[in-house]
Every structure is written in structure tokens, then in C-alpha cells.
């Protein structure tokens, strides 16, 4: 009995292979295999190509023969989320769309701090169920790898609780969860505005525990007027790098300039960038960092979009993530958000799909996914269409009808 399985035929198989790692991408550069199949062994792709050809070459392999017209592509990768939270911020949203400012909302008990209080109050089990529901929704929508941040704990027990929840769900569900420690989201109120003292505490007490228990290899910081100053960020990112953490950062969301601070520490990605000016765009474009657009936050806050077109034209590696969180980005649908970013920023289909597959895989340092080729992880999704252009044309309404994670099709077990 062969340990391989042939899956197909797919009318179109979008491999996302042979595409540039950064800068603009034309749709003509997409590799589209027609009437294609994929041979999978365990969690890995062994071969892609013509279904009939593969059937001849792998005679002993059982065949999972598909009936209908399908277009397949790599599983989506959402490399920036905050899906582990307690409580609800519908009141914030209602106030915001009715015209209240961020400060007014915070003064009436909303904002990040209100989620911190609810997350602290939530039991492990409650937080687990909420987060599991979010992760399950993402998997149903075709997301096979998702990054999840802490950052609503801001004290030892609650930050660790969040990271433990993320770790447990990663072990239970098929979707891969990549944890990031965002203790530097805002400073805990018990430090009375002393950002440096708070970050020193994170460095001294929290991060060693995170490392020792392998709860995360990544740290994130929100560098912004309402969060951490440039000076505080320099201190924190330098320490985090010394401790061996990979770096990502929330930068240039409302105020330009903080991306330049983060770039000093070789981040895997710089995220948000809605306020980036030409100066920041140039610096990001020549760096190795992935430029992460978060259209869900622009839609949630009614703010401008990240200048994705300019970033690409200057040569940046542009990726797109949902930023799903209870405050600024409550919607969480990455395919819809990527489609909307494409219309507003004039991105090609190839650029948009690259941004939610192989380019965003780079932001997580996961080079084994985001492409469909031999040796890569067999994470892929299929849409009920024979033309890949329908995926973005439906602006997020067309969802995948079949999902494979690590070589196994996901059925009713979601
Ligand atoms: O990515 N910008 C900072 N952090 C989150 C918002 C978190 C919240 O509002 O709860 C973001 O938009
Ligand atoms: Fe975020």
C-alpha cells in the first residue's frame, strides 16, 4: 500500500511558485496548472502536475478523485491577529461610527484597556472557547496558519494565560497557531505611565518565562503616542533581540516614523503603515522586512489604507493580514479585506494572492508553506470555480468549499 495519495483533478491549480519575493507581480507571472493533480505523502506535497500524468507516474497511489470544477491554491496565512480576547467592544464601535473620538471612547471605559480587564477576568476555559471559535471560523474560511498575539493580559498571569490558551488550541485544532508575545501593547496601569519601568519588568520577569516554557519565539510592540515612545521601543527591541526573539511591530498606524525605529532591529515584518510617508516607504522597501497591510483596521476605524501600491512599486514585499481584534478590526475576514485593499490600492490578483500566501509566510519565517510545490506542506484550499479570477471578484463572498491541512481534508470535525 502506497503512503502517497493523488488528489484531483483541479481545473486550475495556482501554485504561487516562481513569483518574485518582493515588488510588483503581474498576473501573467502566475503559474496556473490546468487539469492538475497533487500527490501528497503525510503532511507534505510530493508532486504537482497534470492529473493524468501523475496518475500514470504514481500507479500505486490511492486517488482522491474530485467531482466538479475546482480551482485550488495554497491555504491562506493570516500573519497578524489578536483573536485571543475576553469581552466585547460593540459599544466602542457604536460610539465610533456615531462620531466619538478614540479619547472619548477610552474615557467612557472602552479601548484596549477594557479588553484587558475582560481578558484578565476570563477563566482559562472561557478564553479557550472564545479563541477556539475564532480559530475555527478562520479555518473554515481557508486560513490554515494564523499568528495570534497576547497583549490583553499585561500582567504575568494573564499574559501567560493567553499564551497557554494559544498553545493548547494549536495542539487541538488542525490550523497552525503561531504565538507572539505582545506584552508591549500598552503599559499596565499599575505602572502609572512609567513605560520604561513596565518594559523593564517585561524583560526581567515575563520574557524569560515565555522562553523557558517555549510559549513564543516572537515579540511585538505597539509604537505610537498612545502606547510606547521611540525611546522605549529602542530599549525593548534591543533587549528582545539579545534574548533571541524574532521581532515584529505595530508601526506608523496613526503617526509616521516608528517603522524606522523597528527597522533597526531586523524585524520579520513591520505592520500597519497606514501613516507611512515616502521616507518610511523607501526605508521599508530596501529592508528585508515584510510590509504588512492590515485593511481590517482601516475598515474598522474608517482610516486610510496602507499605501500598498507605493510600497510594491518601491520594491517592498507586501503582505496582507486581518488584524482581527475586538476593537479596531472586529470583522476578521482576510479574503474580503484583501479584495477590498486590491480595489482601493490597485493591486493585481497576483500581488493580492501573494500577500495572503507565500509573502505572508515569510513574515512568520515559515518557508515550508504558502506555495504548492514538492517539499512544501500540503495546506491547500479549493474554490468551486474553474477561473481563479472569481476568487477576488466576489470580494470575499466566495469561500473555499474544500480545505486540506497537512495533507488531510478537513470535514465536519471543525
Ligand atoms: O492592531 N494598534 C494596536 N493594537 C490593535 C488594536 C487592539 C485593540 O483595539 O484592541 C491593532 O489595531
Ligand atoms: Fe494589531
XYZ file of N, CA and C in Angstrom, residues 40-171:
396
model
N 0.371 13.749 -2.486
C 0.670 14.129 -1.114
C 1.131 12.893 -0.355
N 2.151 13.048 0.489
C 2.571 11.952 1.364
C 2.660 12.507 2.780
N 1.874 11.973 3.690
C 1.824 12.552 5.044
C 1.375 13.991 4.945
N 2.175 14.894 5.544
C 1.758 16.302 5.516
C 2.446 17.096 4.407
N 3.079 16.388 3.470
C 3.948 17.068 2.511
C 3.525 16.799 1.065
N 3.723 17.807 0.215
C 3.454 17.649 -1.214
C 4.646 16.923 -1.852
N 4.332 15.910 -2.641
C 5.400 15.156 -3.322
C 5.536 15.626 -4.767
N 4.396 15.934 -5.386
C 4.454 16.371 -6.777
C 3.187 17.123 -7.138
N 3.320 18.047 -8.098
C 2.156 18.689 -8.701
C 2.316 18.530 -10.209
N 1.227 18.573 -10.943
C 1.335 18.464 -12.396
C 0.027 18.030 -12.995
N 0.097 17.578 -14.245
C -1.110 17.116 -14.926
C -1.678 15.902 -14.177
N -2.978 15.926 -13.928
C -3.608 14.846 -13.170
C -3.385 13.499 -13.868
N -3.581 13.464 -15.169
C -3.446 12.195 -15.896
C -2.004 11.701 -15.869
N -1.090 12.627 -16.009
C 0.326 12.271 -15.973
C 0.706 11.708 -14.589
N 0.249 12.394 -13.554
C 0.560 11.946 -12.189
C -0.065 10.585 -11.916
N -1.246 10.353 -12.499
C -1.917 9.057 -12.295
C -1.045 7.928 -12.880
N -0.414 8.226 -14.027
C 0.462 7.215 -14.635
C 1.733 7.021 -13.812
N 2.292 8.141 -13.366
C 3.580 8.072 -12.654
C 3.459 7.474 -11.248
N 2.272 7.589 -10.655
C 2.088 7.109 -9.270
C 0.964 6.075 -9.252
N 1.167 4.992 -10.019
C 0.119 3.984 -10.205
C -0.397 3.390 -8.898
N 0.511 3.202 -7.924
C 0.049 2.539 -6.687
C -0.665 3.476 -5.736
N -0.576 4.780 -6.000
C -1.148 5.723 -5.031
C -2.666 5.720 -5.116
N -3.347 5.592 -3.965
C -4.798 5.754 -3.989
C -5.148 7.150 -4.524
N -6.323 7.259 -5.145
C -6.712 8.536 -5.745
C -7.907 9.113 -4.999
N -7.780 10.363 -4.567
C -8.966 11.083 -4.064
C -9.486 11.872 -5.254
N -10.455 11.265 -5.967
C -10.907 11.864 -7.221
C -12.046 12.840 -6.955
N -11.888 14.065 -7.433
C -12.871 15.111 -7.144
C -13.856 15.234 -8.291
N -15.118 15.392 -7.968
C -16.151 15.582 -8.985
C -16.519 17.051 -8.997
N -16.441 17.669 -10.139
C -16.814 19.089 -10.227
C -15.644 19.915 -10.707
N -15.846 21.224 -10.733
C -14.813 22.138 -11.207
C -14.224 22.867 -10.018
N -12.943 22.702 -9.814
C -12.333 23.353 -8.656
C -11.079 24.114 -9.062
N -10.899 25.234 -8.388
C -9.638 25.971 -8.508
C -8.957 25.895 -7.149
N -7.736 25.399 -7.118
C -7.031 25.232 -5.839
C -5.867 26.211 -5.723
N -5.577 26.579 -4.500
C -4.438 27.460 -4.201
C -3.925 27.118 -2.808
N -2.777 27.676 -2.408
C -2.284 27.381 -1.051
C -3.278 27.863 0.009
N -3.290 27.204 1.163
C -4.081 27.675 2.299
C -3.679 29.099 2.643
N -4.657 29.876 3.105
C -4.356 31.281 3.420
C -3.563 31.357 4.730
N -2.714 32.365 4.820
C -1.890 32.566 6.018
C -2.188 33.973 6.534
N -2.682 34.039 7.751
C -3.027 35.335 8.353
C -1.972 35.613 9.417
N -1.045 36.516 9.106
C 0.154 36.675 9.948
C 0.066 37.800 10.973
N -1.145 38.277 11.257
C -1.269 39.311 12.319
C -2.701 39.293 12.836
N -2.902 38.680 14.009
C -4.240 38.710 14.629
C -4.117 38.836 16.144
N -5.243 39.229 16.727
C -5.378 39.280 18.193
C -6.663 38.510 18.532
N -6.761 37.246 18.120
C -8.050 36.535 18.257
C -8.275 35.928 19.640
N -7.336 36.151 20.553
C -7.499 35.658 21.932
C -7.908 36.848 22.791
N -9.200 36.956 23.085
C -9.633 38.099 23.913
C -10.866 37.738 24.715
N -11.095 38.506 25.783
C -12.315 38.381 26.565
C -13.179 39.606 26.332
N -14.487 39.471 26.515
C -15.413 40.606 26.421
C -15.773 40.959 24.996
N -16.232 42.187 24.819
C -16.804 42.610 23.538
C -16.712 44.134 23.484
N -16.462 44.693 22.279
C -16.306 46.156 22.185
C -17.353 46.755 21.241
N -18.563 46.151 21.203
C -19.617 46.678 20.325
C -19.962 48.119 20.718
N -19.879 48.414 22.008
C -20.217 49.784 22.449
C -19.212 50.781 21.872
N -17.925 50.407 21.857
C -16.884 51.264 21.244
C -17.228 51.529 19.785
N -17.585 50.451 19.097
C -17.821 50.570 17.653
C -18.993 51.509 17.396
N -20.075 51.322 18.180
C -21.267 52.170 18.012
C -20.903 53.636 18.258
N -20.093 53.877 19.282
C -19.699 55.266 19.570
C -18.828 55.816 18.439
N -17.951 54.976 17.929
C -17.021 55.435 16.890
C -17.771 55.821 15.617
N -18.707 54.935 15.184
C -19.395 55.274 13.920
C -20.340 56.455 14.121
N -20.724 56.698 15.381
C -21.561 57.875 15.648
C -20.716 59.137 15.821
N -19.386 58.997 15.704
C -18.545 60.191 15.651
C -17.676 60.476 16.863
N -17.667 59.606 17.873
C -16.835 59.846 19.067
C -15.352 59.587 18.750
N -14.484 60.336 19.420
C -13.046 60.161 19.188
C -12.519 59.004 20.032
N -11.301 58.592 19.693
C -10.649 57.495 20.414
C -10.538 57.818 21.904
N -10.197 59.095 22.180
C -10.036 59.526 23.574
C -11.367 59.487 24.326
N -12.413 59.961 23.662
C -13.737 59.948 24.303
C -14.168 58.516 24.598
N -13.859 57.629 23.681
C -14.233 56.213 23.870
C -13.452 55.626 25.049
N -12.162 55.932 25.105
C -11.341 55.423 26.219
C -11.858 55.985 27.546
N -12.224 57.274 27.546
C -12.718 57.895 28.789
C -14.024 57.284 29.262
N -14.823 56.779 28.298
C -16.094 56.176 28.730
C -15.930 54.667 28.944
N -14.701 54.234 29.169
C -14.477 52.843 29.582
C -14.162 51.882 28.450
N -13.938 52.384 27.224
C -13.645 51.496 26.087
C -12.151 51.386 25.823
N -11.808 51.040 24.578
C -10.405 50.958 24.174
C -9.730 49.658 24.604
N -8.436 49.591 24.316
C -7.663 48.374 24.598
C -7.806 47.989 26.077
N -7.791 49.010 26.951
C -7.802 48.723 28.381
C -9.064 47.949 28.789
N -10.201 48.224 28.156
C -11.417 47.490 28.546
C -11.276 46.011 28.163
N -10.638 45.723 27.030
C -10.423 44.313 26.664
C -9.440 43.664 27.639
N -8.460 44.438 28.112
C -7.513 43.886 29.090
C -8.285 43.438 30.339
N -9.184 44.293 30.809
C -9.925 43.923 32.028
C -10.754 42.655 31.816
N -11.443 42.579 30.673
C -12.275 41.394 30.410
C -11.426 40.140 30.199
N -10.261 40.316 29.595
C -9.394 39.160 29.354
C -8.814 38.658 30.683
N -8.485 39.591 31.560
C -7.992 39.179 32.880
C -9.072 38.415 33.649
N -10.317 38.914 33.543
C -11.414 38.275 34.295
C -11.784 36.910 33.729
N -11.563 36.708 32.435
C -11.994 35.447 31.802
C -11.200 34.267 32.368
N -11.899 33.162 32.631
C -11.197 31.951 33.052
C -10.445 31.385 31.847
N -9.513 30.490 32.120
C -8.785 29.825 31.036
C -9.785 29.206 30.061
N -10.807 28.532 30.611
C -11.786 27.821 29.784
C -12.577 28.780 28.887
N -12.993 29.922 29.470
C -13.747 30.910 28.665
C -12.883 31.463 27.530
N -11.652 31.792 27.877
C -10.748 32.348 26.868
C -10.454 31.301 25.789
N -10.331 30.067 26.239
C -10.069 28.960 25.320
C -11.218 28.817 24.313
N -12.451 28.835 24.836
C -13.604 28.659 23.948
C -13.719 29.813 22.956
N -13.559 31.050 23.423
C -13.633 32.220 22.515
C -12.591 32.107 21.410
N -11.376 31.813 21.820
C -10.262 31.792 20.865
C -10.432 30.620 19.902
N -10.885 29.520 20.433
C -11.104 28.333 19.600
C -12.172 28.636 18.543
N -13.236 29.335 18.944
C -14.281 29.704 17.975
C -13.703 30.575 16.861
N -12.866 31.521 17.242
C -12.267 32.390 16.215
C -11.375 31.585 15.275
N -10.556 30.704 15.855
C -9.625 29.911 15.027
C -10.410 28.976 14.095
N -11.512 28.445 14.593
C -12.334 27.546 13.782
C -12.972 28.303 12.619
N -13.434 29.511 12.898
C -14.013 30.343 11.831
C -12.967 30.583 10.747
N -11.747 30.894 11.168
C -10.686 31.157 10.187
C -10.405 29.926 9.341
N -10.327 28.770 9.992
C -10.028 27.550 9.239
C -11.130 27.271 8.204
N -12.381 27.477 8.598
C -13.498 27.275 7.655
C -13.390 28.220 6.464
N -12.771 29.382 6.707
C -12.632 30.359 5.624
C -11.358 30.152 4.820
N -10.623 29.083 5.134
C -9.461 28.729 4.319
C -8.130 29.144 4.899
N -8.126 29.668 6.134
C -6.855 30.056 6.762
C -6.274 28.804 7.426
N -5.100 28.383 6.985
C -4.514 27.158 7.532
C -3.374 27.452 8.512
N -2.886 28.711 8.520
C -1.889 29.135 9.519
C -2.271 30.535 9.979
N -2.282 30.737 11.288
C -2.639 32.066 11.816
C -1.691 32.447 12.951
N -1.215 33.666 12.909
C -0.435 34.196 14.021
C -1.422 34.763 15.036
N -1.133 34.549 16.325
C -2.035 35.059 17.376
C -1.197 35.740 18.454
N -1.583 36.964 18.793
C -0.812 37.737 19.770
C -1.426 37.664 21.162
N -0.564 37.771 22.166
C -1.057 38.044 23.514
C -1.255 39.577 23.563
N -1.174 40.199 24.708
C -1.233 41.658 24.719
C -2.495 42.233 25.329
N -3.409 41.359 25.765
C -4.568 41.839 26.533
C -4.470 41.336 27.984
N -3.260 40.934 28.372
C -3.052 40.473 29.751
C -2.323 41.550 30.541
N -1.126 41.893 30.033
C -0.290 42.964 30.592
C 0.127 42.744 32.049
N -0.148 41.575 32.598
C 0.489 41.185 33.857
C 0.929 39.732 33.690
N 1.704 39.240 34.621
C 2.331 37.936 34.435
C 1.293 36.844 34.165
N 0.331 36.715 35.076
C -0.609 35.595 34.974
C -1.442 35.670 33.698
N -1.893 36.859 33.343
C -2.807 36.955 32.204
C -2.087 36.850 30.866
N -0.854 37.385 30.778
C -0.089 37.187 29.539
C 0.217 35.698 29.346
N 0.612 35.053 30.438
C 0.927 33.617 30.335
C -0.352 32.830 30.018
N -1.463 33.224 30.630
C -2.740 32.540 30.343
C -3.067 32.622 28.844
N -2.911 33.799 28.268
C -3.198 33.939 26.835
C -2.297 33.029 26.006
N -0.998 33.034 26.319
C -0.065 32.219 25.521
C -0.330 30.730 25.715
N -0.768 30.352 26.908
C -1.103 28.935 27.133
C -2.362 28.538 26.357
N -3.332 29.440 26.302
C -4.546 29.177 25.523
C -4.169 28.951 24.051
N -3.335 29.837 23.537
C -2.927 29.733 22.121
C -2.202 28.399 21.888
N -1.309 28.060 22.815
C -0.556 26.805 22.685
C -1.496 25.588 22.719
N -2.484 25.618 23.616
C -3.388 24.465 23.731
C -4.234 24.309 22.474
N -4.716 25.423 21.926
C -5.550 25.325 20.719
C -4.704 24.853 19.536
N -3.464 25.292 19.506
C -2.566 24.821 18.443
C -2.436 23.303 18.485
N -2.422 22.758 19.694
C -2.281 21.293 19.813
C -3.595 20.590 19.462
